[in-house]
Tab-separated table of C-alpha atoms in Angstrom:
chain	number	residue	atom	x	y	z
A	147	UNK	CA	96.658	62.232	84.973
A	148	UNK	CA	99.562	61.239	82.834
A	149	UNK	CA	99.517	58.162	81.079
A	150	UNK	CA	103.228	57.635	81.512
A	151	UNK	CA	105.317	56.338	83.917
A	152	UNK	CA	108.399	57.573	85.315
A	153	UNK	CA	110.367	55.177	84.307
A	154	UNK	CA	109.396	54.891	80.622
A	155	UNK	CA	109.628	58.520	80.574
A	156	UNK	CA	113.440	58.508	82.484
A	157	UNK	CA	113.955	55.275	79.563
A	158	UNK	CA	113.306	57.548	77.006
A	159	UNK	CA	114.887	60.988	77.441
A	160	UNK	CA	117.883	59.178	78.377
A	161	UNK	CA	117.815	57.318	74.810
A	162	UNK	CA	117.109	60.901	72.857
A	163	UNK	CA	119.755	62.335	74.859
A	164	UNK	CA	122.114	59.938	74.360
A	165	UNK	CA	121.223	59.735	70.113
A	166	UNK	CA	122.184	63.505	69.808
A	167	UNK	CA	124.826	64.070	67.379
A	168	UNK	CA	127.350	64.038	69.304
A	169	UNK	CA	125.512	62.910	72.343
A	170	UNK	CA	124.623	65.059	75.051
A	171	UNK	CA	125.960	64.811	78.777
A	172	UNK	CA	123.358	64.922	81.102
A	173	UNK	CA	124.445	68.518	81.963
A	174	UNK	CA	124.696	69.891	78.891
A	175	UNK	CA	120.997	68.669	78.521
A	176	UNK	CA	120.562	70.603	82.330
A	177	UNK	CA	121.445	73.537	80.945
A	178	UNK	CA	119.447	73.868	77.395
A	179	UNK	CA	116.621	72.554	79.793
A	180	UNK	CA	117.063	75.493	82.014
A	181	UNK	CA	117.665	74.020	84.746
A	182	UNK	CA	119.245	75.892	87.755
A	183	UNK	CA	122.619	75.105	89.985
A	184	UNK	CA	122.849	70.919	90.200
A	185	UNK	CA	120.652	70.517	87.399
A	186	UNK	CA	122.730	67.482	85.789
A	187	UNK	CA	121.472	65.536	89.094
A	188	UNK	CA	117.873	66.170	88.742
A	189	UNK	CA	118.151	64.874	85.061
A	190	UNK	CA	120.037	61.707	86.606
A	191	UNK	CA	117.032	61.481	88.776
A	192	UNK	CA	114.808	61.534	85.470
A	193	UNK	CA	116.740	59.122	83.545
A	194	UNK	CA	116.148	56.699	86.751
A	195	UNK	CA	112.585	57.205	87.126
A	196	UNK	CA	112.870	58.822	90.293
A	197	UNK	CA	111.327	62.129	89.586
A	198	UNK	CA	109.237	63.248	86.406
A	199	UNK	CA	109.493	66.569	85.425
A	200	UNK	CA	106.820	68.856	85.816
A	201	UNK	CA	104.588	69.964	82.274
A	202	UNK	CA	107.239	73.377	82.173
A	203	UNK	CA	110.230	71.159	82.313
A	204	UNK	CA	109.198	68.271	80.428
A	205	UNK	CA	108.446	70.991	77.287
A	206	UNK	CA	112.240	72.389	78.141
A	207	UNK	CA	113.655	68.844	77.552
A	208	UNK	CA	111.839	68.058	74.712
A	209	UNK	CA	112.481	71.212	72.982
A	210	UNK	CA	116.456	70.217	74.155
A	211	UNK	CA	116.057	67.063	72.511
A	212	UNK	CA	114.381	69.090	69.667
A	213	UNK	CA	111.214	67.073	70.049
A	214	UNK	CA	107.439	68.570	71.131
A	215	UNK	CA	106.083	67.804	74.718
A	216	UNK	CA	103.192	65.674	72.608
A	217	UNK	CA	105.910	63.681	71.132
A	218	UNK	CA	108.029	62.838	74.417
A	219	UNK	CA	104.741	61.729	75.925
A	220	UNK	CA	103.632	59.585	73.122
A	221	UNK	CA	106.934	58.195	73.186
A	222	UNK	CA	107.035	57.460	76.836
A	223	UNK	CA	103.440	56.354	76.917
A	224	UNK	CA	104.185	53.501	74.603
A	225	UNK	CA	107.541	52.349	76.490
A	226	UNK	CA	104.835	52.496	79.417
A	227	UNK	CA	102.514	49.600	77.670
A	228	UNK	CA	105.934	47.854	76.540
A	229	UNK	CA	107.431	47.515	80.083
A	230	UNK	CA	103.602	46.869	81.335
A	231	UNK	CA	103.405	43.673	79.062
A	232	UNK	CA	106.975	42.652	79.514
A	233	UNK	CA	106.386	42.495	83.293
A	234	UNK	CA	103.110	40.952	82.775
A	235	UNK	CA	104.655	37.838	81.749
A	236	UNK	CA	105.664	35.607	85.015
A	237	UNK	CA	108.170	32.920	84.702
A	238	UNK	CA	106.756	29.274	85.212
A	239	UNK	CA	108.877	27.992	87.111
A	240	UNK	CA	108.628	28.494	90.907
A	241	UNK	CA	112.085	29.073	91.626
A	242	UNK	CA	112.275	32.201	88.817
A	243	UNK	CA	109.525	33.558	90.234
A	244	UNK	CA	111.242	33.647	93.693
A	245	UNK	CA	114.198	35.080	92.078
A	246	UNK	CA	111.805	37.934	90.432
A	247	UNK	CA	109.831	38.404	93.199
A	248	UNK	CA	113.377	39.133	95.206
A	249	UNK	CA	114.771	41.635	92.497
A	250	UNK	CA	111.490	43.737	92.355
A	251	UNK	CA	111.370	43.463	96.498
A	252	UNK	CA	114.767	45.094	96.282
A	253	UNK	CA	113.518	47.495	93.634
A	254	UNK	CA	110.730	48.805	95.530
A	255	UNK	CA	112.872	49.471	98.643
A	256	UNK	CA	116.030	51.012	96.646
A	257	UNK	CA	113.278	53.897	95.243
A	258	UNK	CA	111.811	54.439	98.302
A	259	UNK	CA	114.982	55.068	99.969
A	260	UNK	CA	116.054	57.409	97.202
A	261	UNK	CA	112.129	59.270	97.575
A	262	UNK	CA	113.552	59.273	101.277
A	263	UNK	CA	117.319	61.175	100.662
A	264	UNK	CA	115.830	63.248	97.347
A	265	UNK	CA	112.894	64.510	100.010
A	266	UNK	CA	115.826	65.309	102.567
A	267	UNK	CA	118.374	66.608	100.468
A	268	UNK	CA	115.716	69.767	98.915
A	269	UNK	CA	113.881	70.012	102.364
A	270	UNK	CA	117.553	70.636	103.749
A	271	UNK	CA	117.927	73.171	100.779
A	272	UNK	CA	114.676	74.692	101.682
A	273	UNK	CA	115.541	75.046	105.613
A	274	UNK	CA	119.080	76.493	104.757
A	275	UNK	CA	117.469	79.758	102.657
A	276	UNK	CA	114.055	80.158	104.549
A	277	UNK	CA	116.122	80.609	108.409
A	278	UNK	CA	118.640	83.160	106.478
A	279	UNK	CA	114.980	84.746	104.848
A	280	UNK	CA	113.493	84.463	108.202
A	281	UNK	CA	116.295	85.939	110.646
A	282	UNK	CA	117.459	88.266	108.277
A	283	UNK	CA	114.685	89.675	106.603
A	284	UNK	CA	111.391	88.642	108.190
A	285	UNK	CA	112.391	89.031	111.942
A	286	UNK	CA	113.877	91.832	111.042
A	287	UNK	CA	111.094	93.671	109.598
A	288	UNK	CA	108.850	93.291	112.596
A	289	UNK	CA	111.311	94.513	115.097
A	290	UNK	CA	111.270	97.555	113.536
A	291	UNK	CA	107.708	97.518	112.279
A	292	UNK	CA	107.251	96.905	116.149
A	293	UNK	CA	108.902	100.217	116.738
A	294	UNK	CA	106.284	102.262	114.527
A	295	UNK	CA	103.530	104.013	116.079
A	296	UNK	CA	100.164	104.202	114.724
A	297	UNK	CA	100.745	102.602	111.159
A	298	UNK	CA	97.732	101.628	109.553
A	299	UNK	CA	95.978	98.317	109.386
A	300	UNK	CA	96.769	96.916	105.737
A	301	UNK	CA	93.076	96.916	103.363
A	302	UNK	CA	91.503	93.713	104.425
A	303	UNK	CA	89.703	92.080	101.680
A	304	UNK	CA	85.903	92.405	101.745
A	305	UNK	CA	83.502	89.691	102.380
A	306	UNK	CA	81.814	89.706	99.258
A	307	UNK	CA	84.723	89.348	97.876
A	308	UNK	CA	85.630	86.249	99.405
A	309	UNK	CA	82.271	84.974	99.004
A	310	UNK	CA	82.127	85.394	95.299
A	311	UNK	CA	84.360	82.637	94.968
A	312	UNK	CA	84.639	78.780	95.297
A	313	UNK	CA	88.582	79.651	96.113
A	314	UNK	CA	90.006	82.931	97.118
A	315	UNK	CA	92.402	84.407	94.386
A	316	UNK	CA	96.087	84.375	95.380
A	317	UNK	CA	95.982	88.446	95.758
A	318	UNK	CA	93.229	88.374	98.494
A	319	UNK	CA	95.074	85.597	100.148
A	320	UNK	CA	98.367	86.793	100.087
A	321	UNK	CA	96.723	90.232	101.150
A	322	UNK	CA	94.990	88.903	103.839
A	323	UNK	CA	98.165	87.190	105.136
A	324	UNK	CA	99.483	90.462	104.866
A	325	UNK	CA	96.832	91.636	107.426
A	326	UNK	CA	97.513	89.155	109.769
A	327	UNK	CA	101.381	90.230	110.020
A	328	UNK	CA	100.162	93.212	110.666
A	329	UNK	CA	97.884	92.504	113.439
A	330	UNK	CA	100.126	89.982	114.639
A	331	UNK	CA	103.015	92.976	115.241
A	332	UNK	CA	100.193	94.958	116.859
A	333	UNK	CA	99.791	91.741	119.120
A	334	UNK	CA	103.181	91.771	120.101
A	335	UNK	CA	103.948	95.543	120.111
A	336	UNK	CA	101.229	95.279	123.322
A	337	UNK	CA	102.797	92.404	124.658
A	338	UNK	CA	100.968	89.090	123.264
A	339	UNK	CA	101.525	85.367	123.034
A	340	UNK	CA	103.470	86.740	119.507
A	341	UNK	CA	106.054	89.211	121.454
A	342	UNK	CA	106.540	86.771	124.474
A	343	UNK	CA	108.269	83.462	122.596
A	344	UNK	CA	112.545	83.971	122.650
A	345	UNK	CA	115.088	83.243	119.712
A	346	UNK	CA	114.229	83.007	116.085
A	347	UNK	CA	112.689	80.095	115.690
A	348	UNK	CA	110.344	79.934	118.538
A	349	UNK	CA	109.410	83.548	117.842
A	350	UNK	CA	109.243	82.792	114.461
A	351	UNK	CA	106.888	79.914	115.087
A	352	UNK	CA	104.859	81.558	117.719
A	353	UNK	CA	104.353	84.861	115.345
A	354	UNK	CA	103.416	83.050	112.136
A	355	UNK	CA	100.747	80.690	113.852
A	356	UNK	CA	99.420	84.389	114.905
A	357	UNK	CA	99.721	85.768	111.716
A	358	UNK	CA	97.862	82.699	109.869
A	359	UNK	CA	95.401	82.837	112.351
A	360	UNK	CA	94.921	86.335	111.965
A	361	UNK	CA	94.513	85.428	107.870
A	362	UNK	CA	91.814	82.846	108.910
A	363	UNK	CA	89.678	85.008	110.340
A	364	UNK	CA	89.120	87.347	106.878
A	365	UNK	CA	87.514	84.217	106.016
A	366	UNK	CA	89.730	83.736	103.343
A	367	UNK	CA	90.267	79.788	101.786
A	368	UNK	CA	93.729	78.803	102.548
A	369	UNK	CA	92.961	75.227	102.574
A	370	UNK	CA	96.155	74.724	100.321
A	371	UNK	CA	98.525	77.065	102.223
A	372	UNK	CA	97.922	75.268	105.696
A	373	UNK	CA	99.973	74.077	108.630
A	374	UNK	CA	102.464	71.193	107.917
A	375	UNK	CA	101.745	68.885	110.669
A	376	UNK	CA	104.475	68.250	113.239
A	377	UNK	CA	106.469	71.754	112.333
A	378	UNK	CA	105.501	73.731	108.987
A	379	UNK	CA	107.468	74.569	106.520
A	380	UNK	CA	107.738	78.277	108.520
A	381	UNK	CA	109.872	76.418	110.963
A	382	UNK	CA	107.885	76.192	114.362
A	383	UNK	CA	106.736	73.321	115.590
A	384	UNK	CA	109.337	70.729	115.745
A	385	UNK	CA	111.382	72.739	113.075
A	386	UNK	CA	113.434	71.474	110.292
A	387	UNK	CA	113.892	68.172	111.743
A	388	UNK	CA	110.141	67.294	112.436
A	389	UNK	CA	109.223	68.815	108.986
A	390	UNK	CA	111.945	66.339	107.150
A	391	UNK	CA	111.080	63.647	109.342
A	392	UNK	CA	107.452	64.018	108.316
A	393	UNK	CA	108.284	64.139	104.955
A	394	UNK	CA	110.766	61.279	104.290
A	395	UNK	CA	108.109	58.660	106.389
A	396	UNK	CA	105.959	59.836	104.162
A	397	UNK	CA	107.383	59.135	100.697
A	398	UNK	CA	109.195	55.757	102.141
A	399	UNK	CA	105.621	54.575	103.222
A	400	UNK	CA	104.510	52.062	100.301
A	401	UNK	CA	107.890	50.535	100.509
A	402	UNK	CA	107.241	50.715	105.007
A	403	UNK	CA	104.163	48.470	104.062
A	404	UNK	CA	106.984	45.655	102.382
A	405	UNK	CA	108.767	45.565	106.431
A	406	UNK	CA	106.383	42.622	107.285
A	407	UNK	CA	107.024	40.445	104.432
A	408	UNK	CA	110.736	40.333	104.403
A	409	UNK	CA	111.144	37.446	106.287
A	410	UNK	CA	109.859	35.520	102.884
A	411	UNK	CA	112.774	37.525	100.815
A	412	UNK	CA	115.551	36.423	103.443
A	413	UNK	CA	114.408	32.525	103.471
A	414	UNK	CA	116.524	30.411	101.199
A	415	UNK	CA	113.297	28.667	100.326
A	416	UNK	CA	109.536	29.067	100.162
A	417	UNK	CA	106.718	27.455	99.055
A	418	UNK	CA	104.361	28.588	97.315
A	419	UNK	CA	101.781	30.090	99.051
A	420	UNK	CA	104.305	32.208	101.050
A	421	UNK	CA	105.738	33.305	97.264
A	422	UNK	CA	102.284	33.954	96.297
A	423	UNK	CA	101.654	36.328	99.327
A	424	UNK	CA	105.208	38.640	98.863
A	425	UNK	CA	104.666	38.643	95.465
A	426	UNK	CA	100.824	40.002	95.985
A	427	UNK	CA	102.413	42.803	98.500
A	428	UNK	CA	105.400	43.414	96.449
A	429	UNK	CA	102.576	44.203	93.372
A	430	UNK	CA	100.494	46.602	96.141
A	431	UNK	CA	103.708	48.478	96.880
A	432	UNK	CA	104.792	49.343	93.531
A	433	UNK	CA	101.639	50.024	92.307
A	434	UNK	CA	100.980	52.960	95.456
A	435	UNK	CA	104.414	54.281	94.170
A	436	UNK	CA	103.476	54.985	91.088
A	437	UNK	CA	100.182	55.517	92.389
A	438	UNK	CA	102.062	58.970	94.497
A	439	UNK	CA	104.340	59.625	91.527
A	440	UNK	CA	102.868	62.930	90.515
A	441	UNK	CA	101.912	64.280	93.908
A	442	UNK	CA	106.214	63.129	94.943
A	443	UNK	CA	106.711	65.150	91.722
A	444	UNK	CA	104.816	68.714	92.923
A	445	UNK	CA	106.097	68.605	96.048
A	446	UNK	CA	109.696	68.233	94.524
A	447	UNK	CA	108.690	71.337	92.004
A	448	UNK	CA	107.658	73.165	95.461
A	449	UNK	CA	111.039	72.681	97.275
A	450	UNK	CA	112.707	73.576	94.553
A	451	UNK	CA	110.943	76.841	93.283
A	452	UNK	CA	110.219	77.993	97.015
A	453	UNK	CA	114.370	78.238	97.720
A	454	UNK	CA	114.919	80.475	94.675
A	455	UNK	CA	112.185	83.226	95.990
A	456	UNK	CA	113.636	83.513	99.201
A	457	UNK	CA	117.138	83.508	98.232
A	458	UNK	CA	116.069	86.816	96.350
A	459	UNK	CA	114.762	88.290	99.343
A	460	UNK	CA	117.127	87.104	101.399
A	461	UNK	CA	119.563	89.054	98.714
A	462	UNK	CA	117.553	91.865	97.715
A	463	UNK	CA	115.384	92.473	100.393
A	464	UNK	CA	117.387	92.361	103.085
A	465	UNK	CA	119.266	95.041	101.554
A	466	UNK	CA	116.309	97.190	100.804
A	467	UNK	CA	115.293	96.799	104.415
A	468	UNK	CA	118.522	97.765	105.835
A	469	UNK	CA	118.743	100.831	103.677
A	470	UNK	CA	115.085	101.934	104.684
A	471	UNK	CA	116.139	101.528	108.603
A	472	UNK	CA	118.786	103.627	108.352
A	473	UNK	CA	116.792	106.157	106.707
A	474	UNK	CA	113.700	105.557	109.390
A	475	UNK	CA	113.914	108.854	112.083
A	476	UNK	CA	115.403	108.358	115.778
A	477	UNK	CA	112.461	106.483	118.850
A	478	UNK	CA	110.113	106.805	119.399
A	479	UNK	CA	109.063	107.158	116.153
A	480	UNK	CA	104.995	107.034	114.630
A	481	UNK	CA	103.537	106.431	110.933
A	482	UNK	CA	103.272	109.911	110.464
A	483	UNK	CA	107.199	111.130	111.289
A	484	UNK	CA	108.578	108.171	108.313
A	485	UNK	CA	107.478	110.670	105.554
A	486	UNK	CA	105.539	109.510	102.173
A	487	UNK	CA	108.182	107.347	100.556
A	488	UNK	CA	108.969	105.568	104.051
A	489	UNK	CA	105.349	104.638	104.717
A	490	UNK	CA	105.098	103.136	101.333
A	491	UNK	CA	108.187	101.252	102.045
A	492	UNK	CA	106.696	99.488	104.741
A	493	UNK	CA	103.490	98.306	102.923
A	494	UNK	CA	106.055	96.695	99.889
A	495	UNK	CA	107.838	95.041	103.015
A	496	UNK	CA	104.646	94.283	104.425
A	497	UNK	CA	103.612	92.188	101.295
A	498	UNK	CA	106.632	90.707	100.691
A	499	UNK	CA	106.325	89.274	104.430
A	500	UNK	CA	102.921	88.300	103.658
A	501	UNK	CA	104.525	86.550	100.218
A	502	UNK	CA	107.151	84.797	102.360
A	503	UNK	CA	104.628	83.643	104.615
A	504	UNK	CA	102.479	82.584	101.556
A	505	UNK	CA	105.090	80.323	100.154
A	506	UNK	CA	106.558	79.017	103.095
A	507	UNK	CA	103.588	77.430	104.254
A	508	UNK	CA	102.439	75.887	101.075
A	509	UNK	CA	101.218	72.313	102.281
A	510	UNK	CA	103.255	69.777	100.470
A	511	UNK	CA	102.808	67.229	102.839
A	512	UNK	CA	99.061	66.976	101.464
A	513	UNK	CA	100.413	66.421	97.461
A	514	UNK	CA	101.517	63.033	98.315
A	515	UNK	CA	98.327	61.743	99.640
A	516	UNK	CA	96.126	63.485	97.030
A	517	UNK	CA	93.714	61.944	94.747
A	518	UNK	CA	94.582	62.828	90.821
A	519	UNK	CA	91.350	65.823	90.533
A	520	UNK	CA	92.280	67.201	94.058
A	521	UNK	CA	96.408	67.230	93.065
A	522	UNK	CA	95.438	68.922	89.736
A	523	UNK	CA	93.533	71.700	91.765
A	524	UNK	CA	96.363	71.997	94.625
A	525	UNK	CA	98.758	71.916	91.770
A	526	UNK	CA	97.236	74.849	89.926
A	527	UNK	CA	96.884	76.808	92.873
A	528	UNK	CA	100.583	76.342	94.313
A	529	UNK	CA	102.012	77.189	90.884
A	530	UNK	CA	100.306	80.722	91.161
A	531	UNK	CA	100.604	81.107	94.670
A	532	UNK	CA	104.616	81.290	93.454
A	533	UNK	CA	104.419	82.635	90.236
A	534	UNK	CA	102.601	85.933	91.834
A	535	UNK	CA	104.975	85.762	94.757
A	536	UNK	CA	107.776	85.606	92.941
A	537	UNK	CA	106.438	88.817	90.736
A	538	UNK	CA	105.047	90.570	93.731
A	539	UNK	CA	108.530	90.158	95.523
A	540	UNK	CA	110.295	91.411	92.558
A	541	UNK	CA	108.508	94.254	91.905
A	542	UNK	CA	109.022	95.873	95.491
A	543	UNK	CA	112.500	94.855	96.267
């Protein structure tokens, strides 16, 4: 767990940035960071102690700011104990207590709000590129996987293989995901729950839930890639709305807690058992902020590494796909009739469904509530879960 906090950290690569010779604009610091398209507001974000980057982007900064990642901690860990003891000393007086009391009040709501339109803003993002991905490429694929005859079920992985492991690696899960599209298009070809739903969301919805139930029963562990409760990040459910909504209630909660006690902030005057209770809440609020700091931090890493994966597909593959249907012989058509290079076609689309599936329902909603050993795991595991998507995906289309 870092030792820093988000603001010291924000504090200080703003100050490093700013003592460059000449100083550095926060996009030129974006882009020796390599940071992607809007990357001058994610190191605004930074500088405000709204986000902290990630250990990959921290080490790009501090390379930008031609320091090492030790030294940017260090250097944020002690503006941490600074800000810590500076804040640790209360005024005396009753009526600057009330007046600090107020300011941090406001504080605590003004960064929840922004958790609340960062969350929105990338889960838009997210929602934009995944229903492109998911009309245009994934959709796609299984109506004419749909039309295919006889194709083979996809190598499931074997039970001792799952059982050799605590956690299933990210190739056996993303393979057995793969397995469940593809009984999931069997499903539908003979007229399941799958093939019955209409438009492409509800079909969507209807033949993912198949397909990660079909991936549940290889017995594989996808404990981190499960359902985001009310609508996934698939879509389904109650779709990009309920997914957003989840998320934003989520992040604003600590500040949620604070609703109760504002009648003390709006009161010309209190006394001082009424300052002593706001002040105790105000104190539990900002310390579950920075409490959820890291876990608001991975889930802003997932929205926006996810987006880049599928715009590729939804570039790349969609192209590839086109160009194999119009290569694919007249219906009815069976496995045997789409020749050598056609069948293995289909498996590389095949796995890049089962990566899109993979990534797209990557449970972020569980990083905010995580304790700090059970983030680290669910961090680890996300970050390969797109790393070998990413690779896979390249590497077909």
């Amino acid at each position: 767990m870092n030792e820093f906090s988000a603001e010291a950290m924000g504090l200080v690569i703003r100050e490093y940035r700013l003592d460059q010779s000449p100083s550095m604009t926060q996009d030129e610091l974006a882009r020796r960071a390599d940071y992607g398209k809007g990357g001058a507001v994610s190191i605004s974000r930074i500088e405000h102690g709204l986000i902290s980057p990630r250990e990959h982007r921290l080490a790009a900064i501090a390379l930008a700011l031609r320091l090492t990642p030790e030294q940017l901690k260090q250097e944020a860990e002690d503006r941490t104990r600074s800000l810590a003891h500076q804040r640790g000393q209360r005024p005396v007086k009753l009526r600057e207590q009330v007046a600090e009391t107020k300011r941090r009040y406001a504080e605590v709501n003004e960064k929840a709000a922004q958790r609340s339109k960062i969350t929105q803003e990338h889960g838009e993002a997210f929602y934009r590129v995944h229903d492109v991905v998911r009309d245009e490429f994934f959709m796609r694929f299984v109506e004419l996987a749909k039309s295919i005859s006889g194709a083979p079920e996809p190598e499931r992985p074997r039970q001792e293989e799952i059982e050799s492991a605590a956690r299933a690696s990210t190739a056996i899960r993303i393979g057995a995901m793969s397995a469940g599209i593809a009984n999931a298009i069997r499903g539908a070809t003979a007229g399941g729950a799958a093939g019955a739903a209409v438009g492409g969301a509800a079909a969507y919805g209807a033949f993912t839930a198949a397909a990660l139930f079909g991936s549940a029963s290889t017995g594989t562990a996808i404990s981190t890639l499960a359902l985001l409760g009310g609508g996934t990040l698939a879509a389904g459910g109650a779709g990009m709305a309920g997914g957003i909504l989840l998320l934003t209630g989520m992040v604003a909660a600590p500040a949620a807690a604070l609703a109760a006690a504002g009648f003390y902030v709006l009161r010309r005057r209190r006394n001082k058992k009424e300052e002593e209770r706001l002040r105790t809440e105000v104190e539990a609020a900002e310390a579950a902020l920075d409490q959820s700091q890291q876990g608001f931090d991975a889930m802003i890493e997932v929205l926006l590494r996810a987006p880049d994966i599928m715009e590729y597909v939804s570039v790349h593959g969609t192209h590839a796909l086109e160009k194999w249907r119009a290569g694919l012989p007249p219906e009815p058509r069976d496995w045997a009739s789409l020749g050598e290079d056609g069948q293995e076609r289909y498996k590389g689309f095949l796995r890049v469904a089962g990566c899109l599936l993979a990534v797209s329902s990557i449970n972020v909603s569980a990083l905010l509530t995580a304790e700090p050993d059970a983030l680290r795991e669910m961090d680890a595991a996300i970050d390969e879960t797109l790393r070998y998507a990413d690779r896979t995906i390249r590497s077909i289309v």
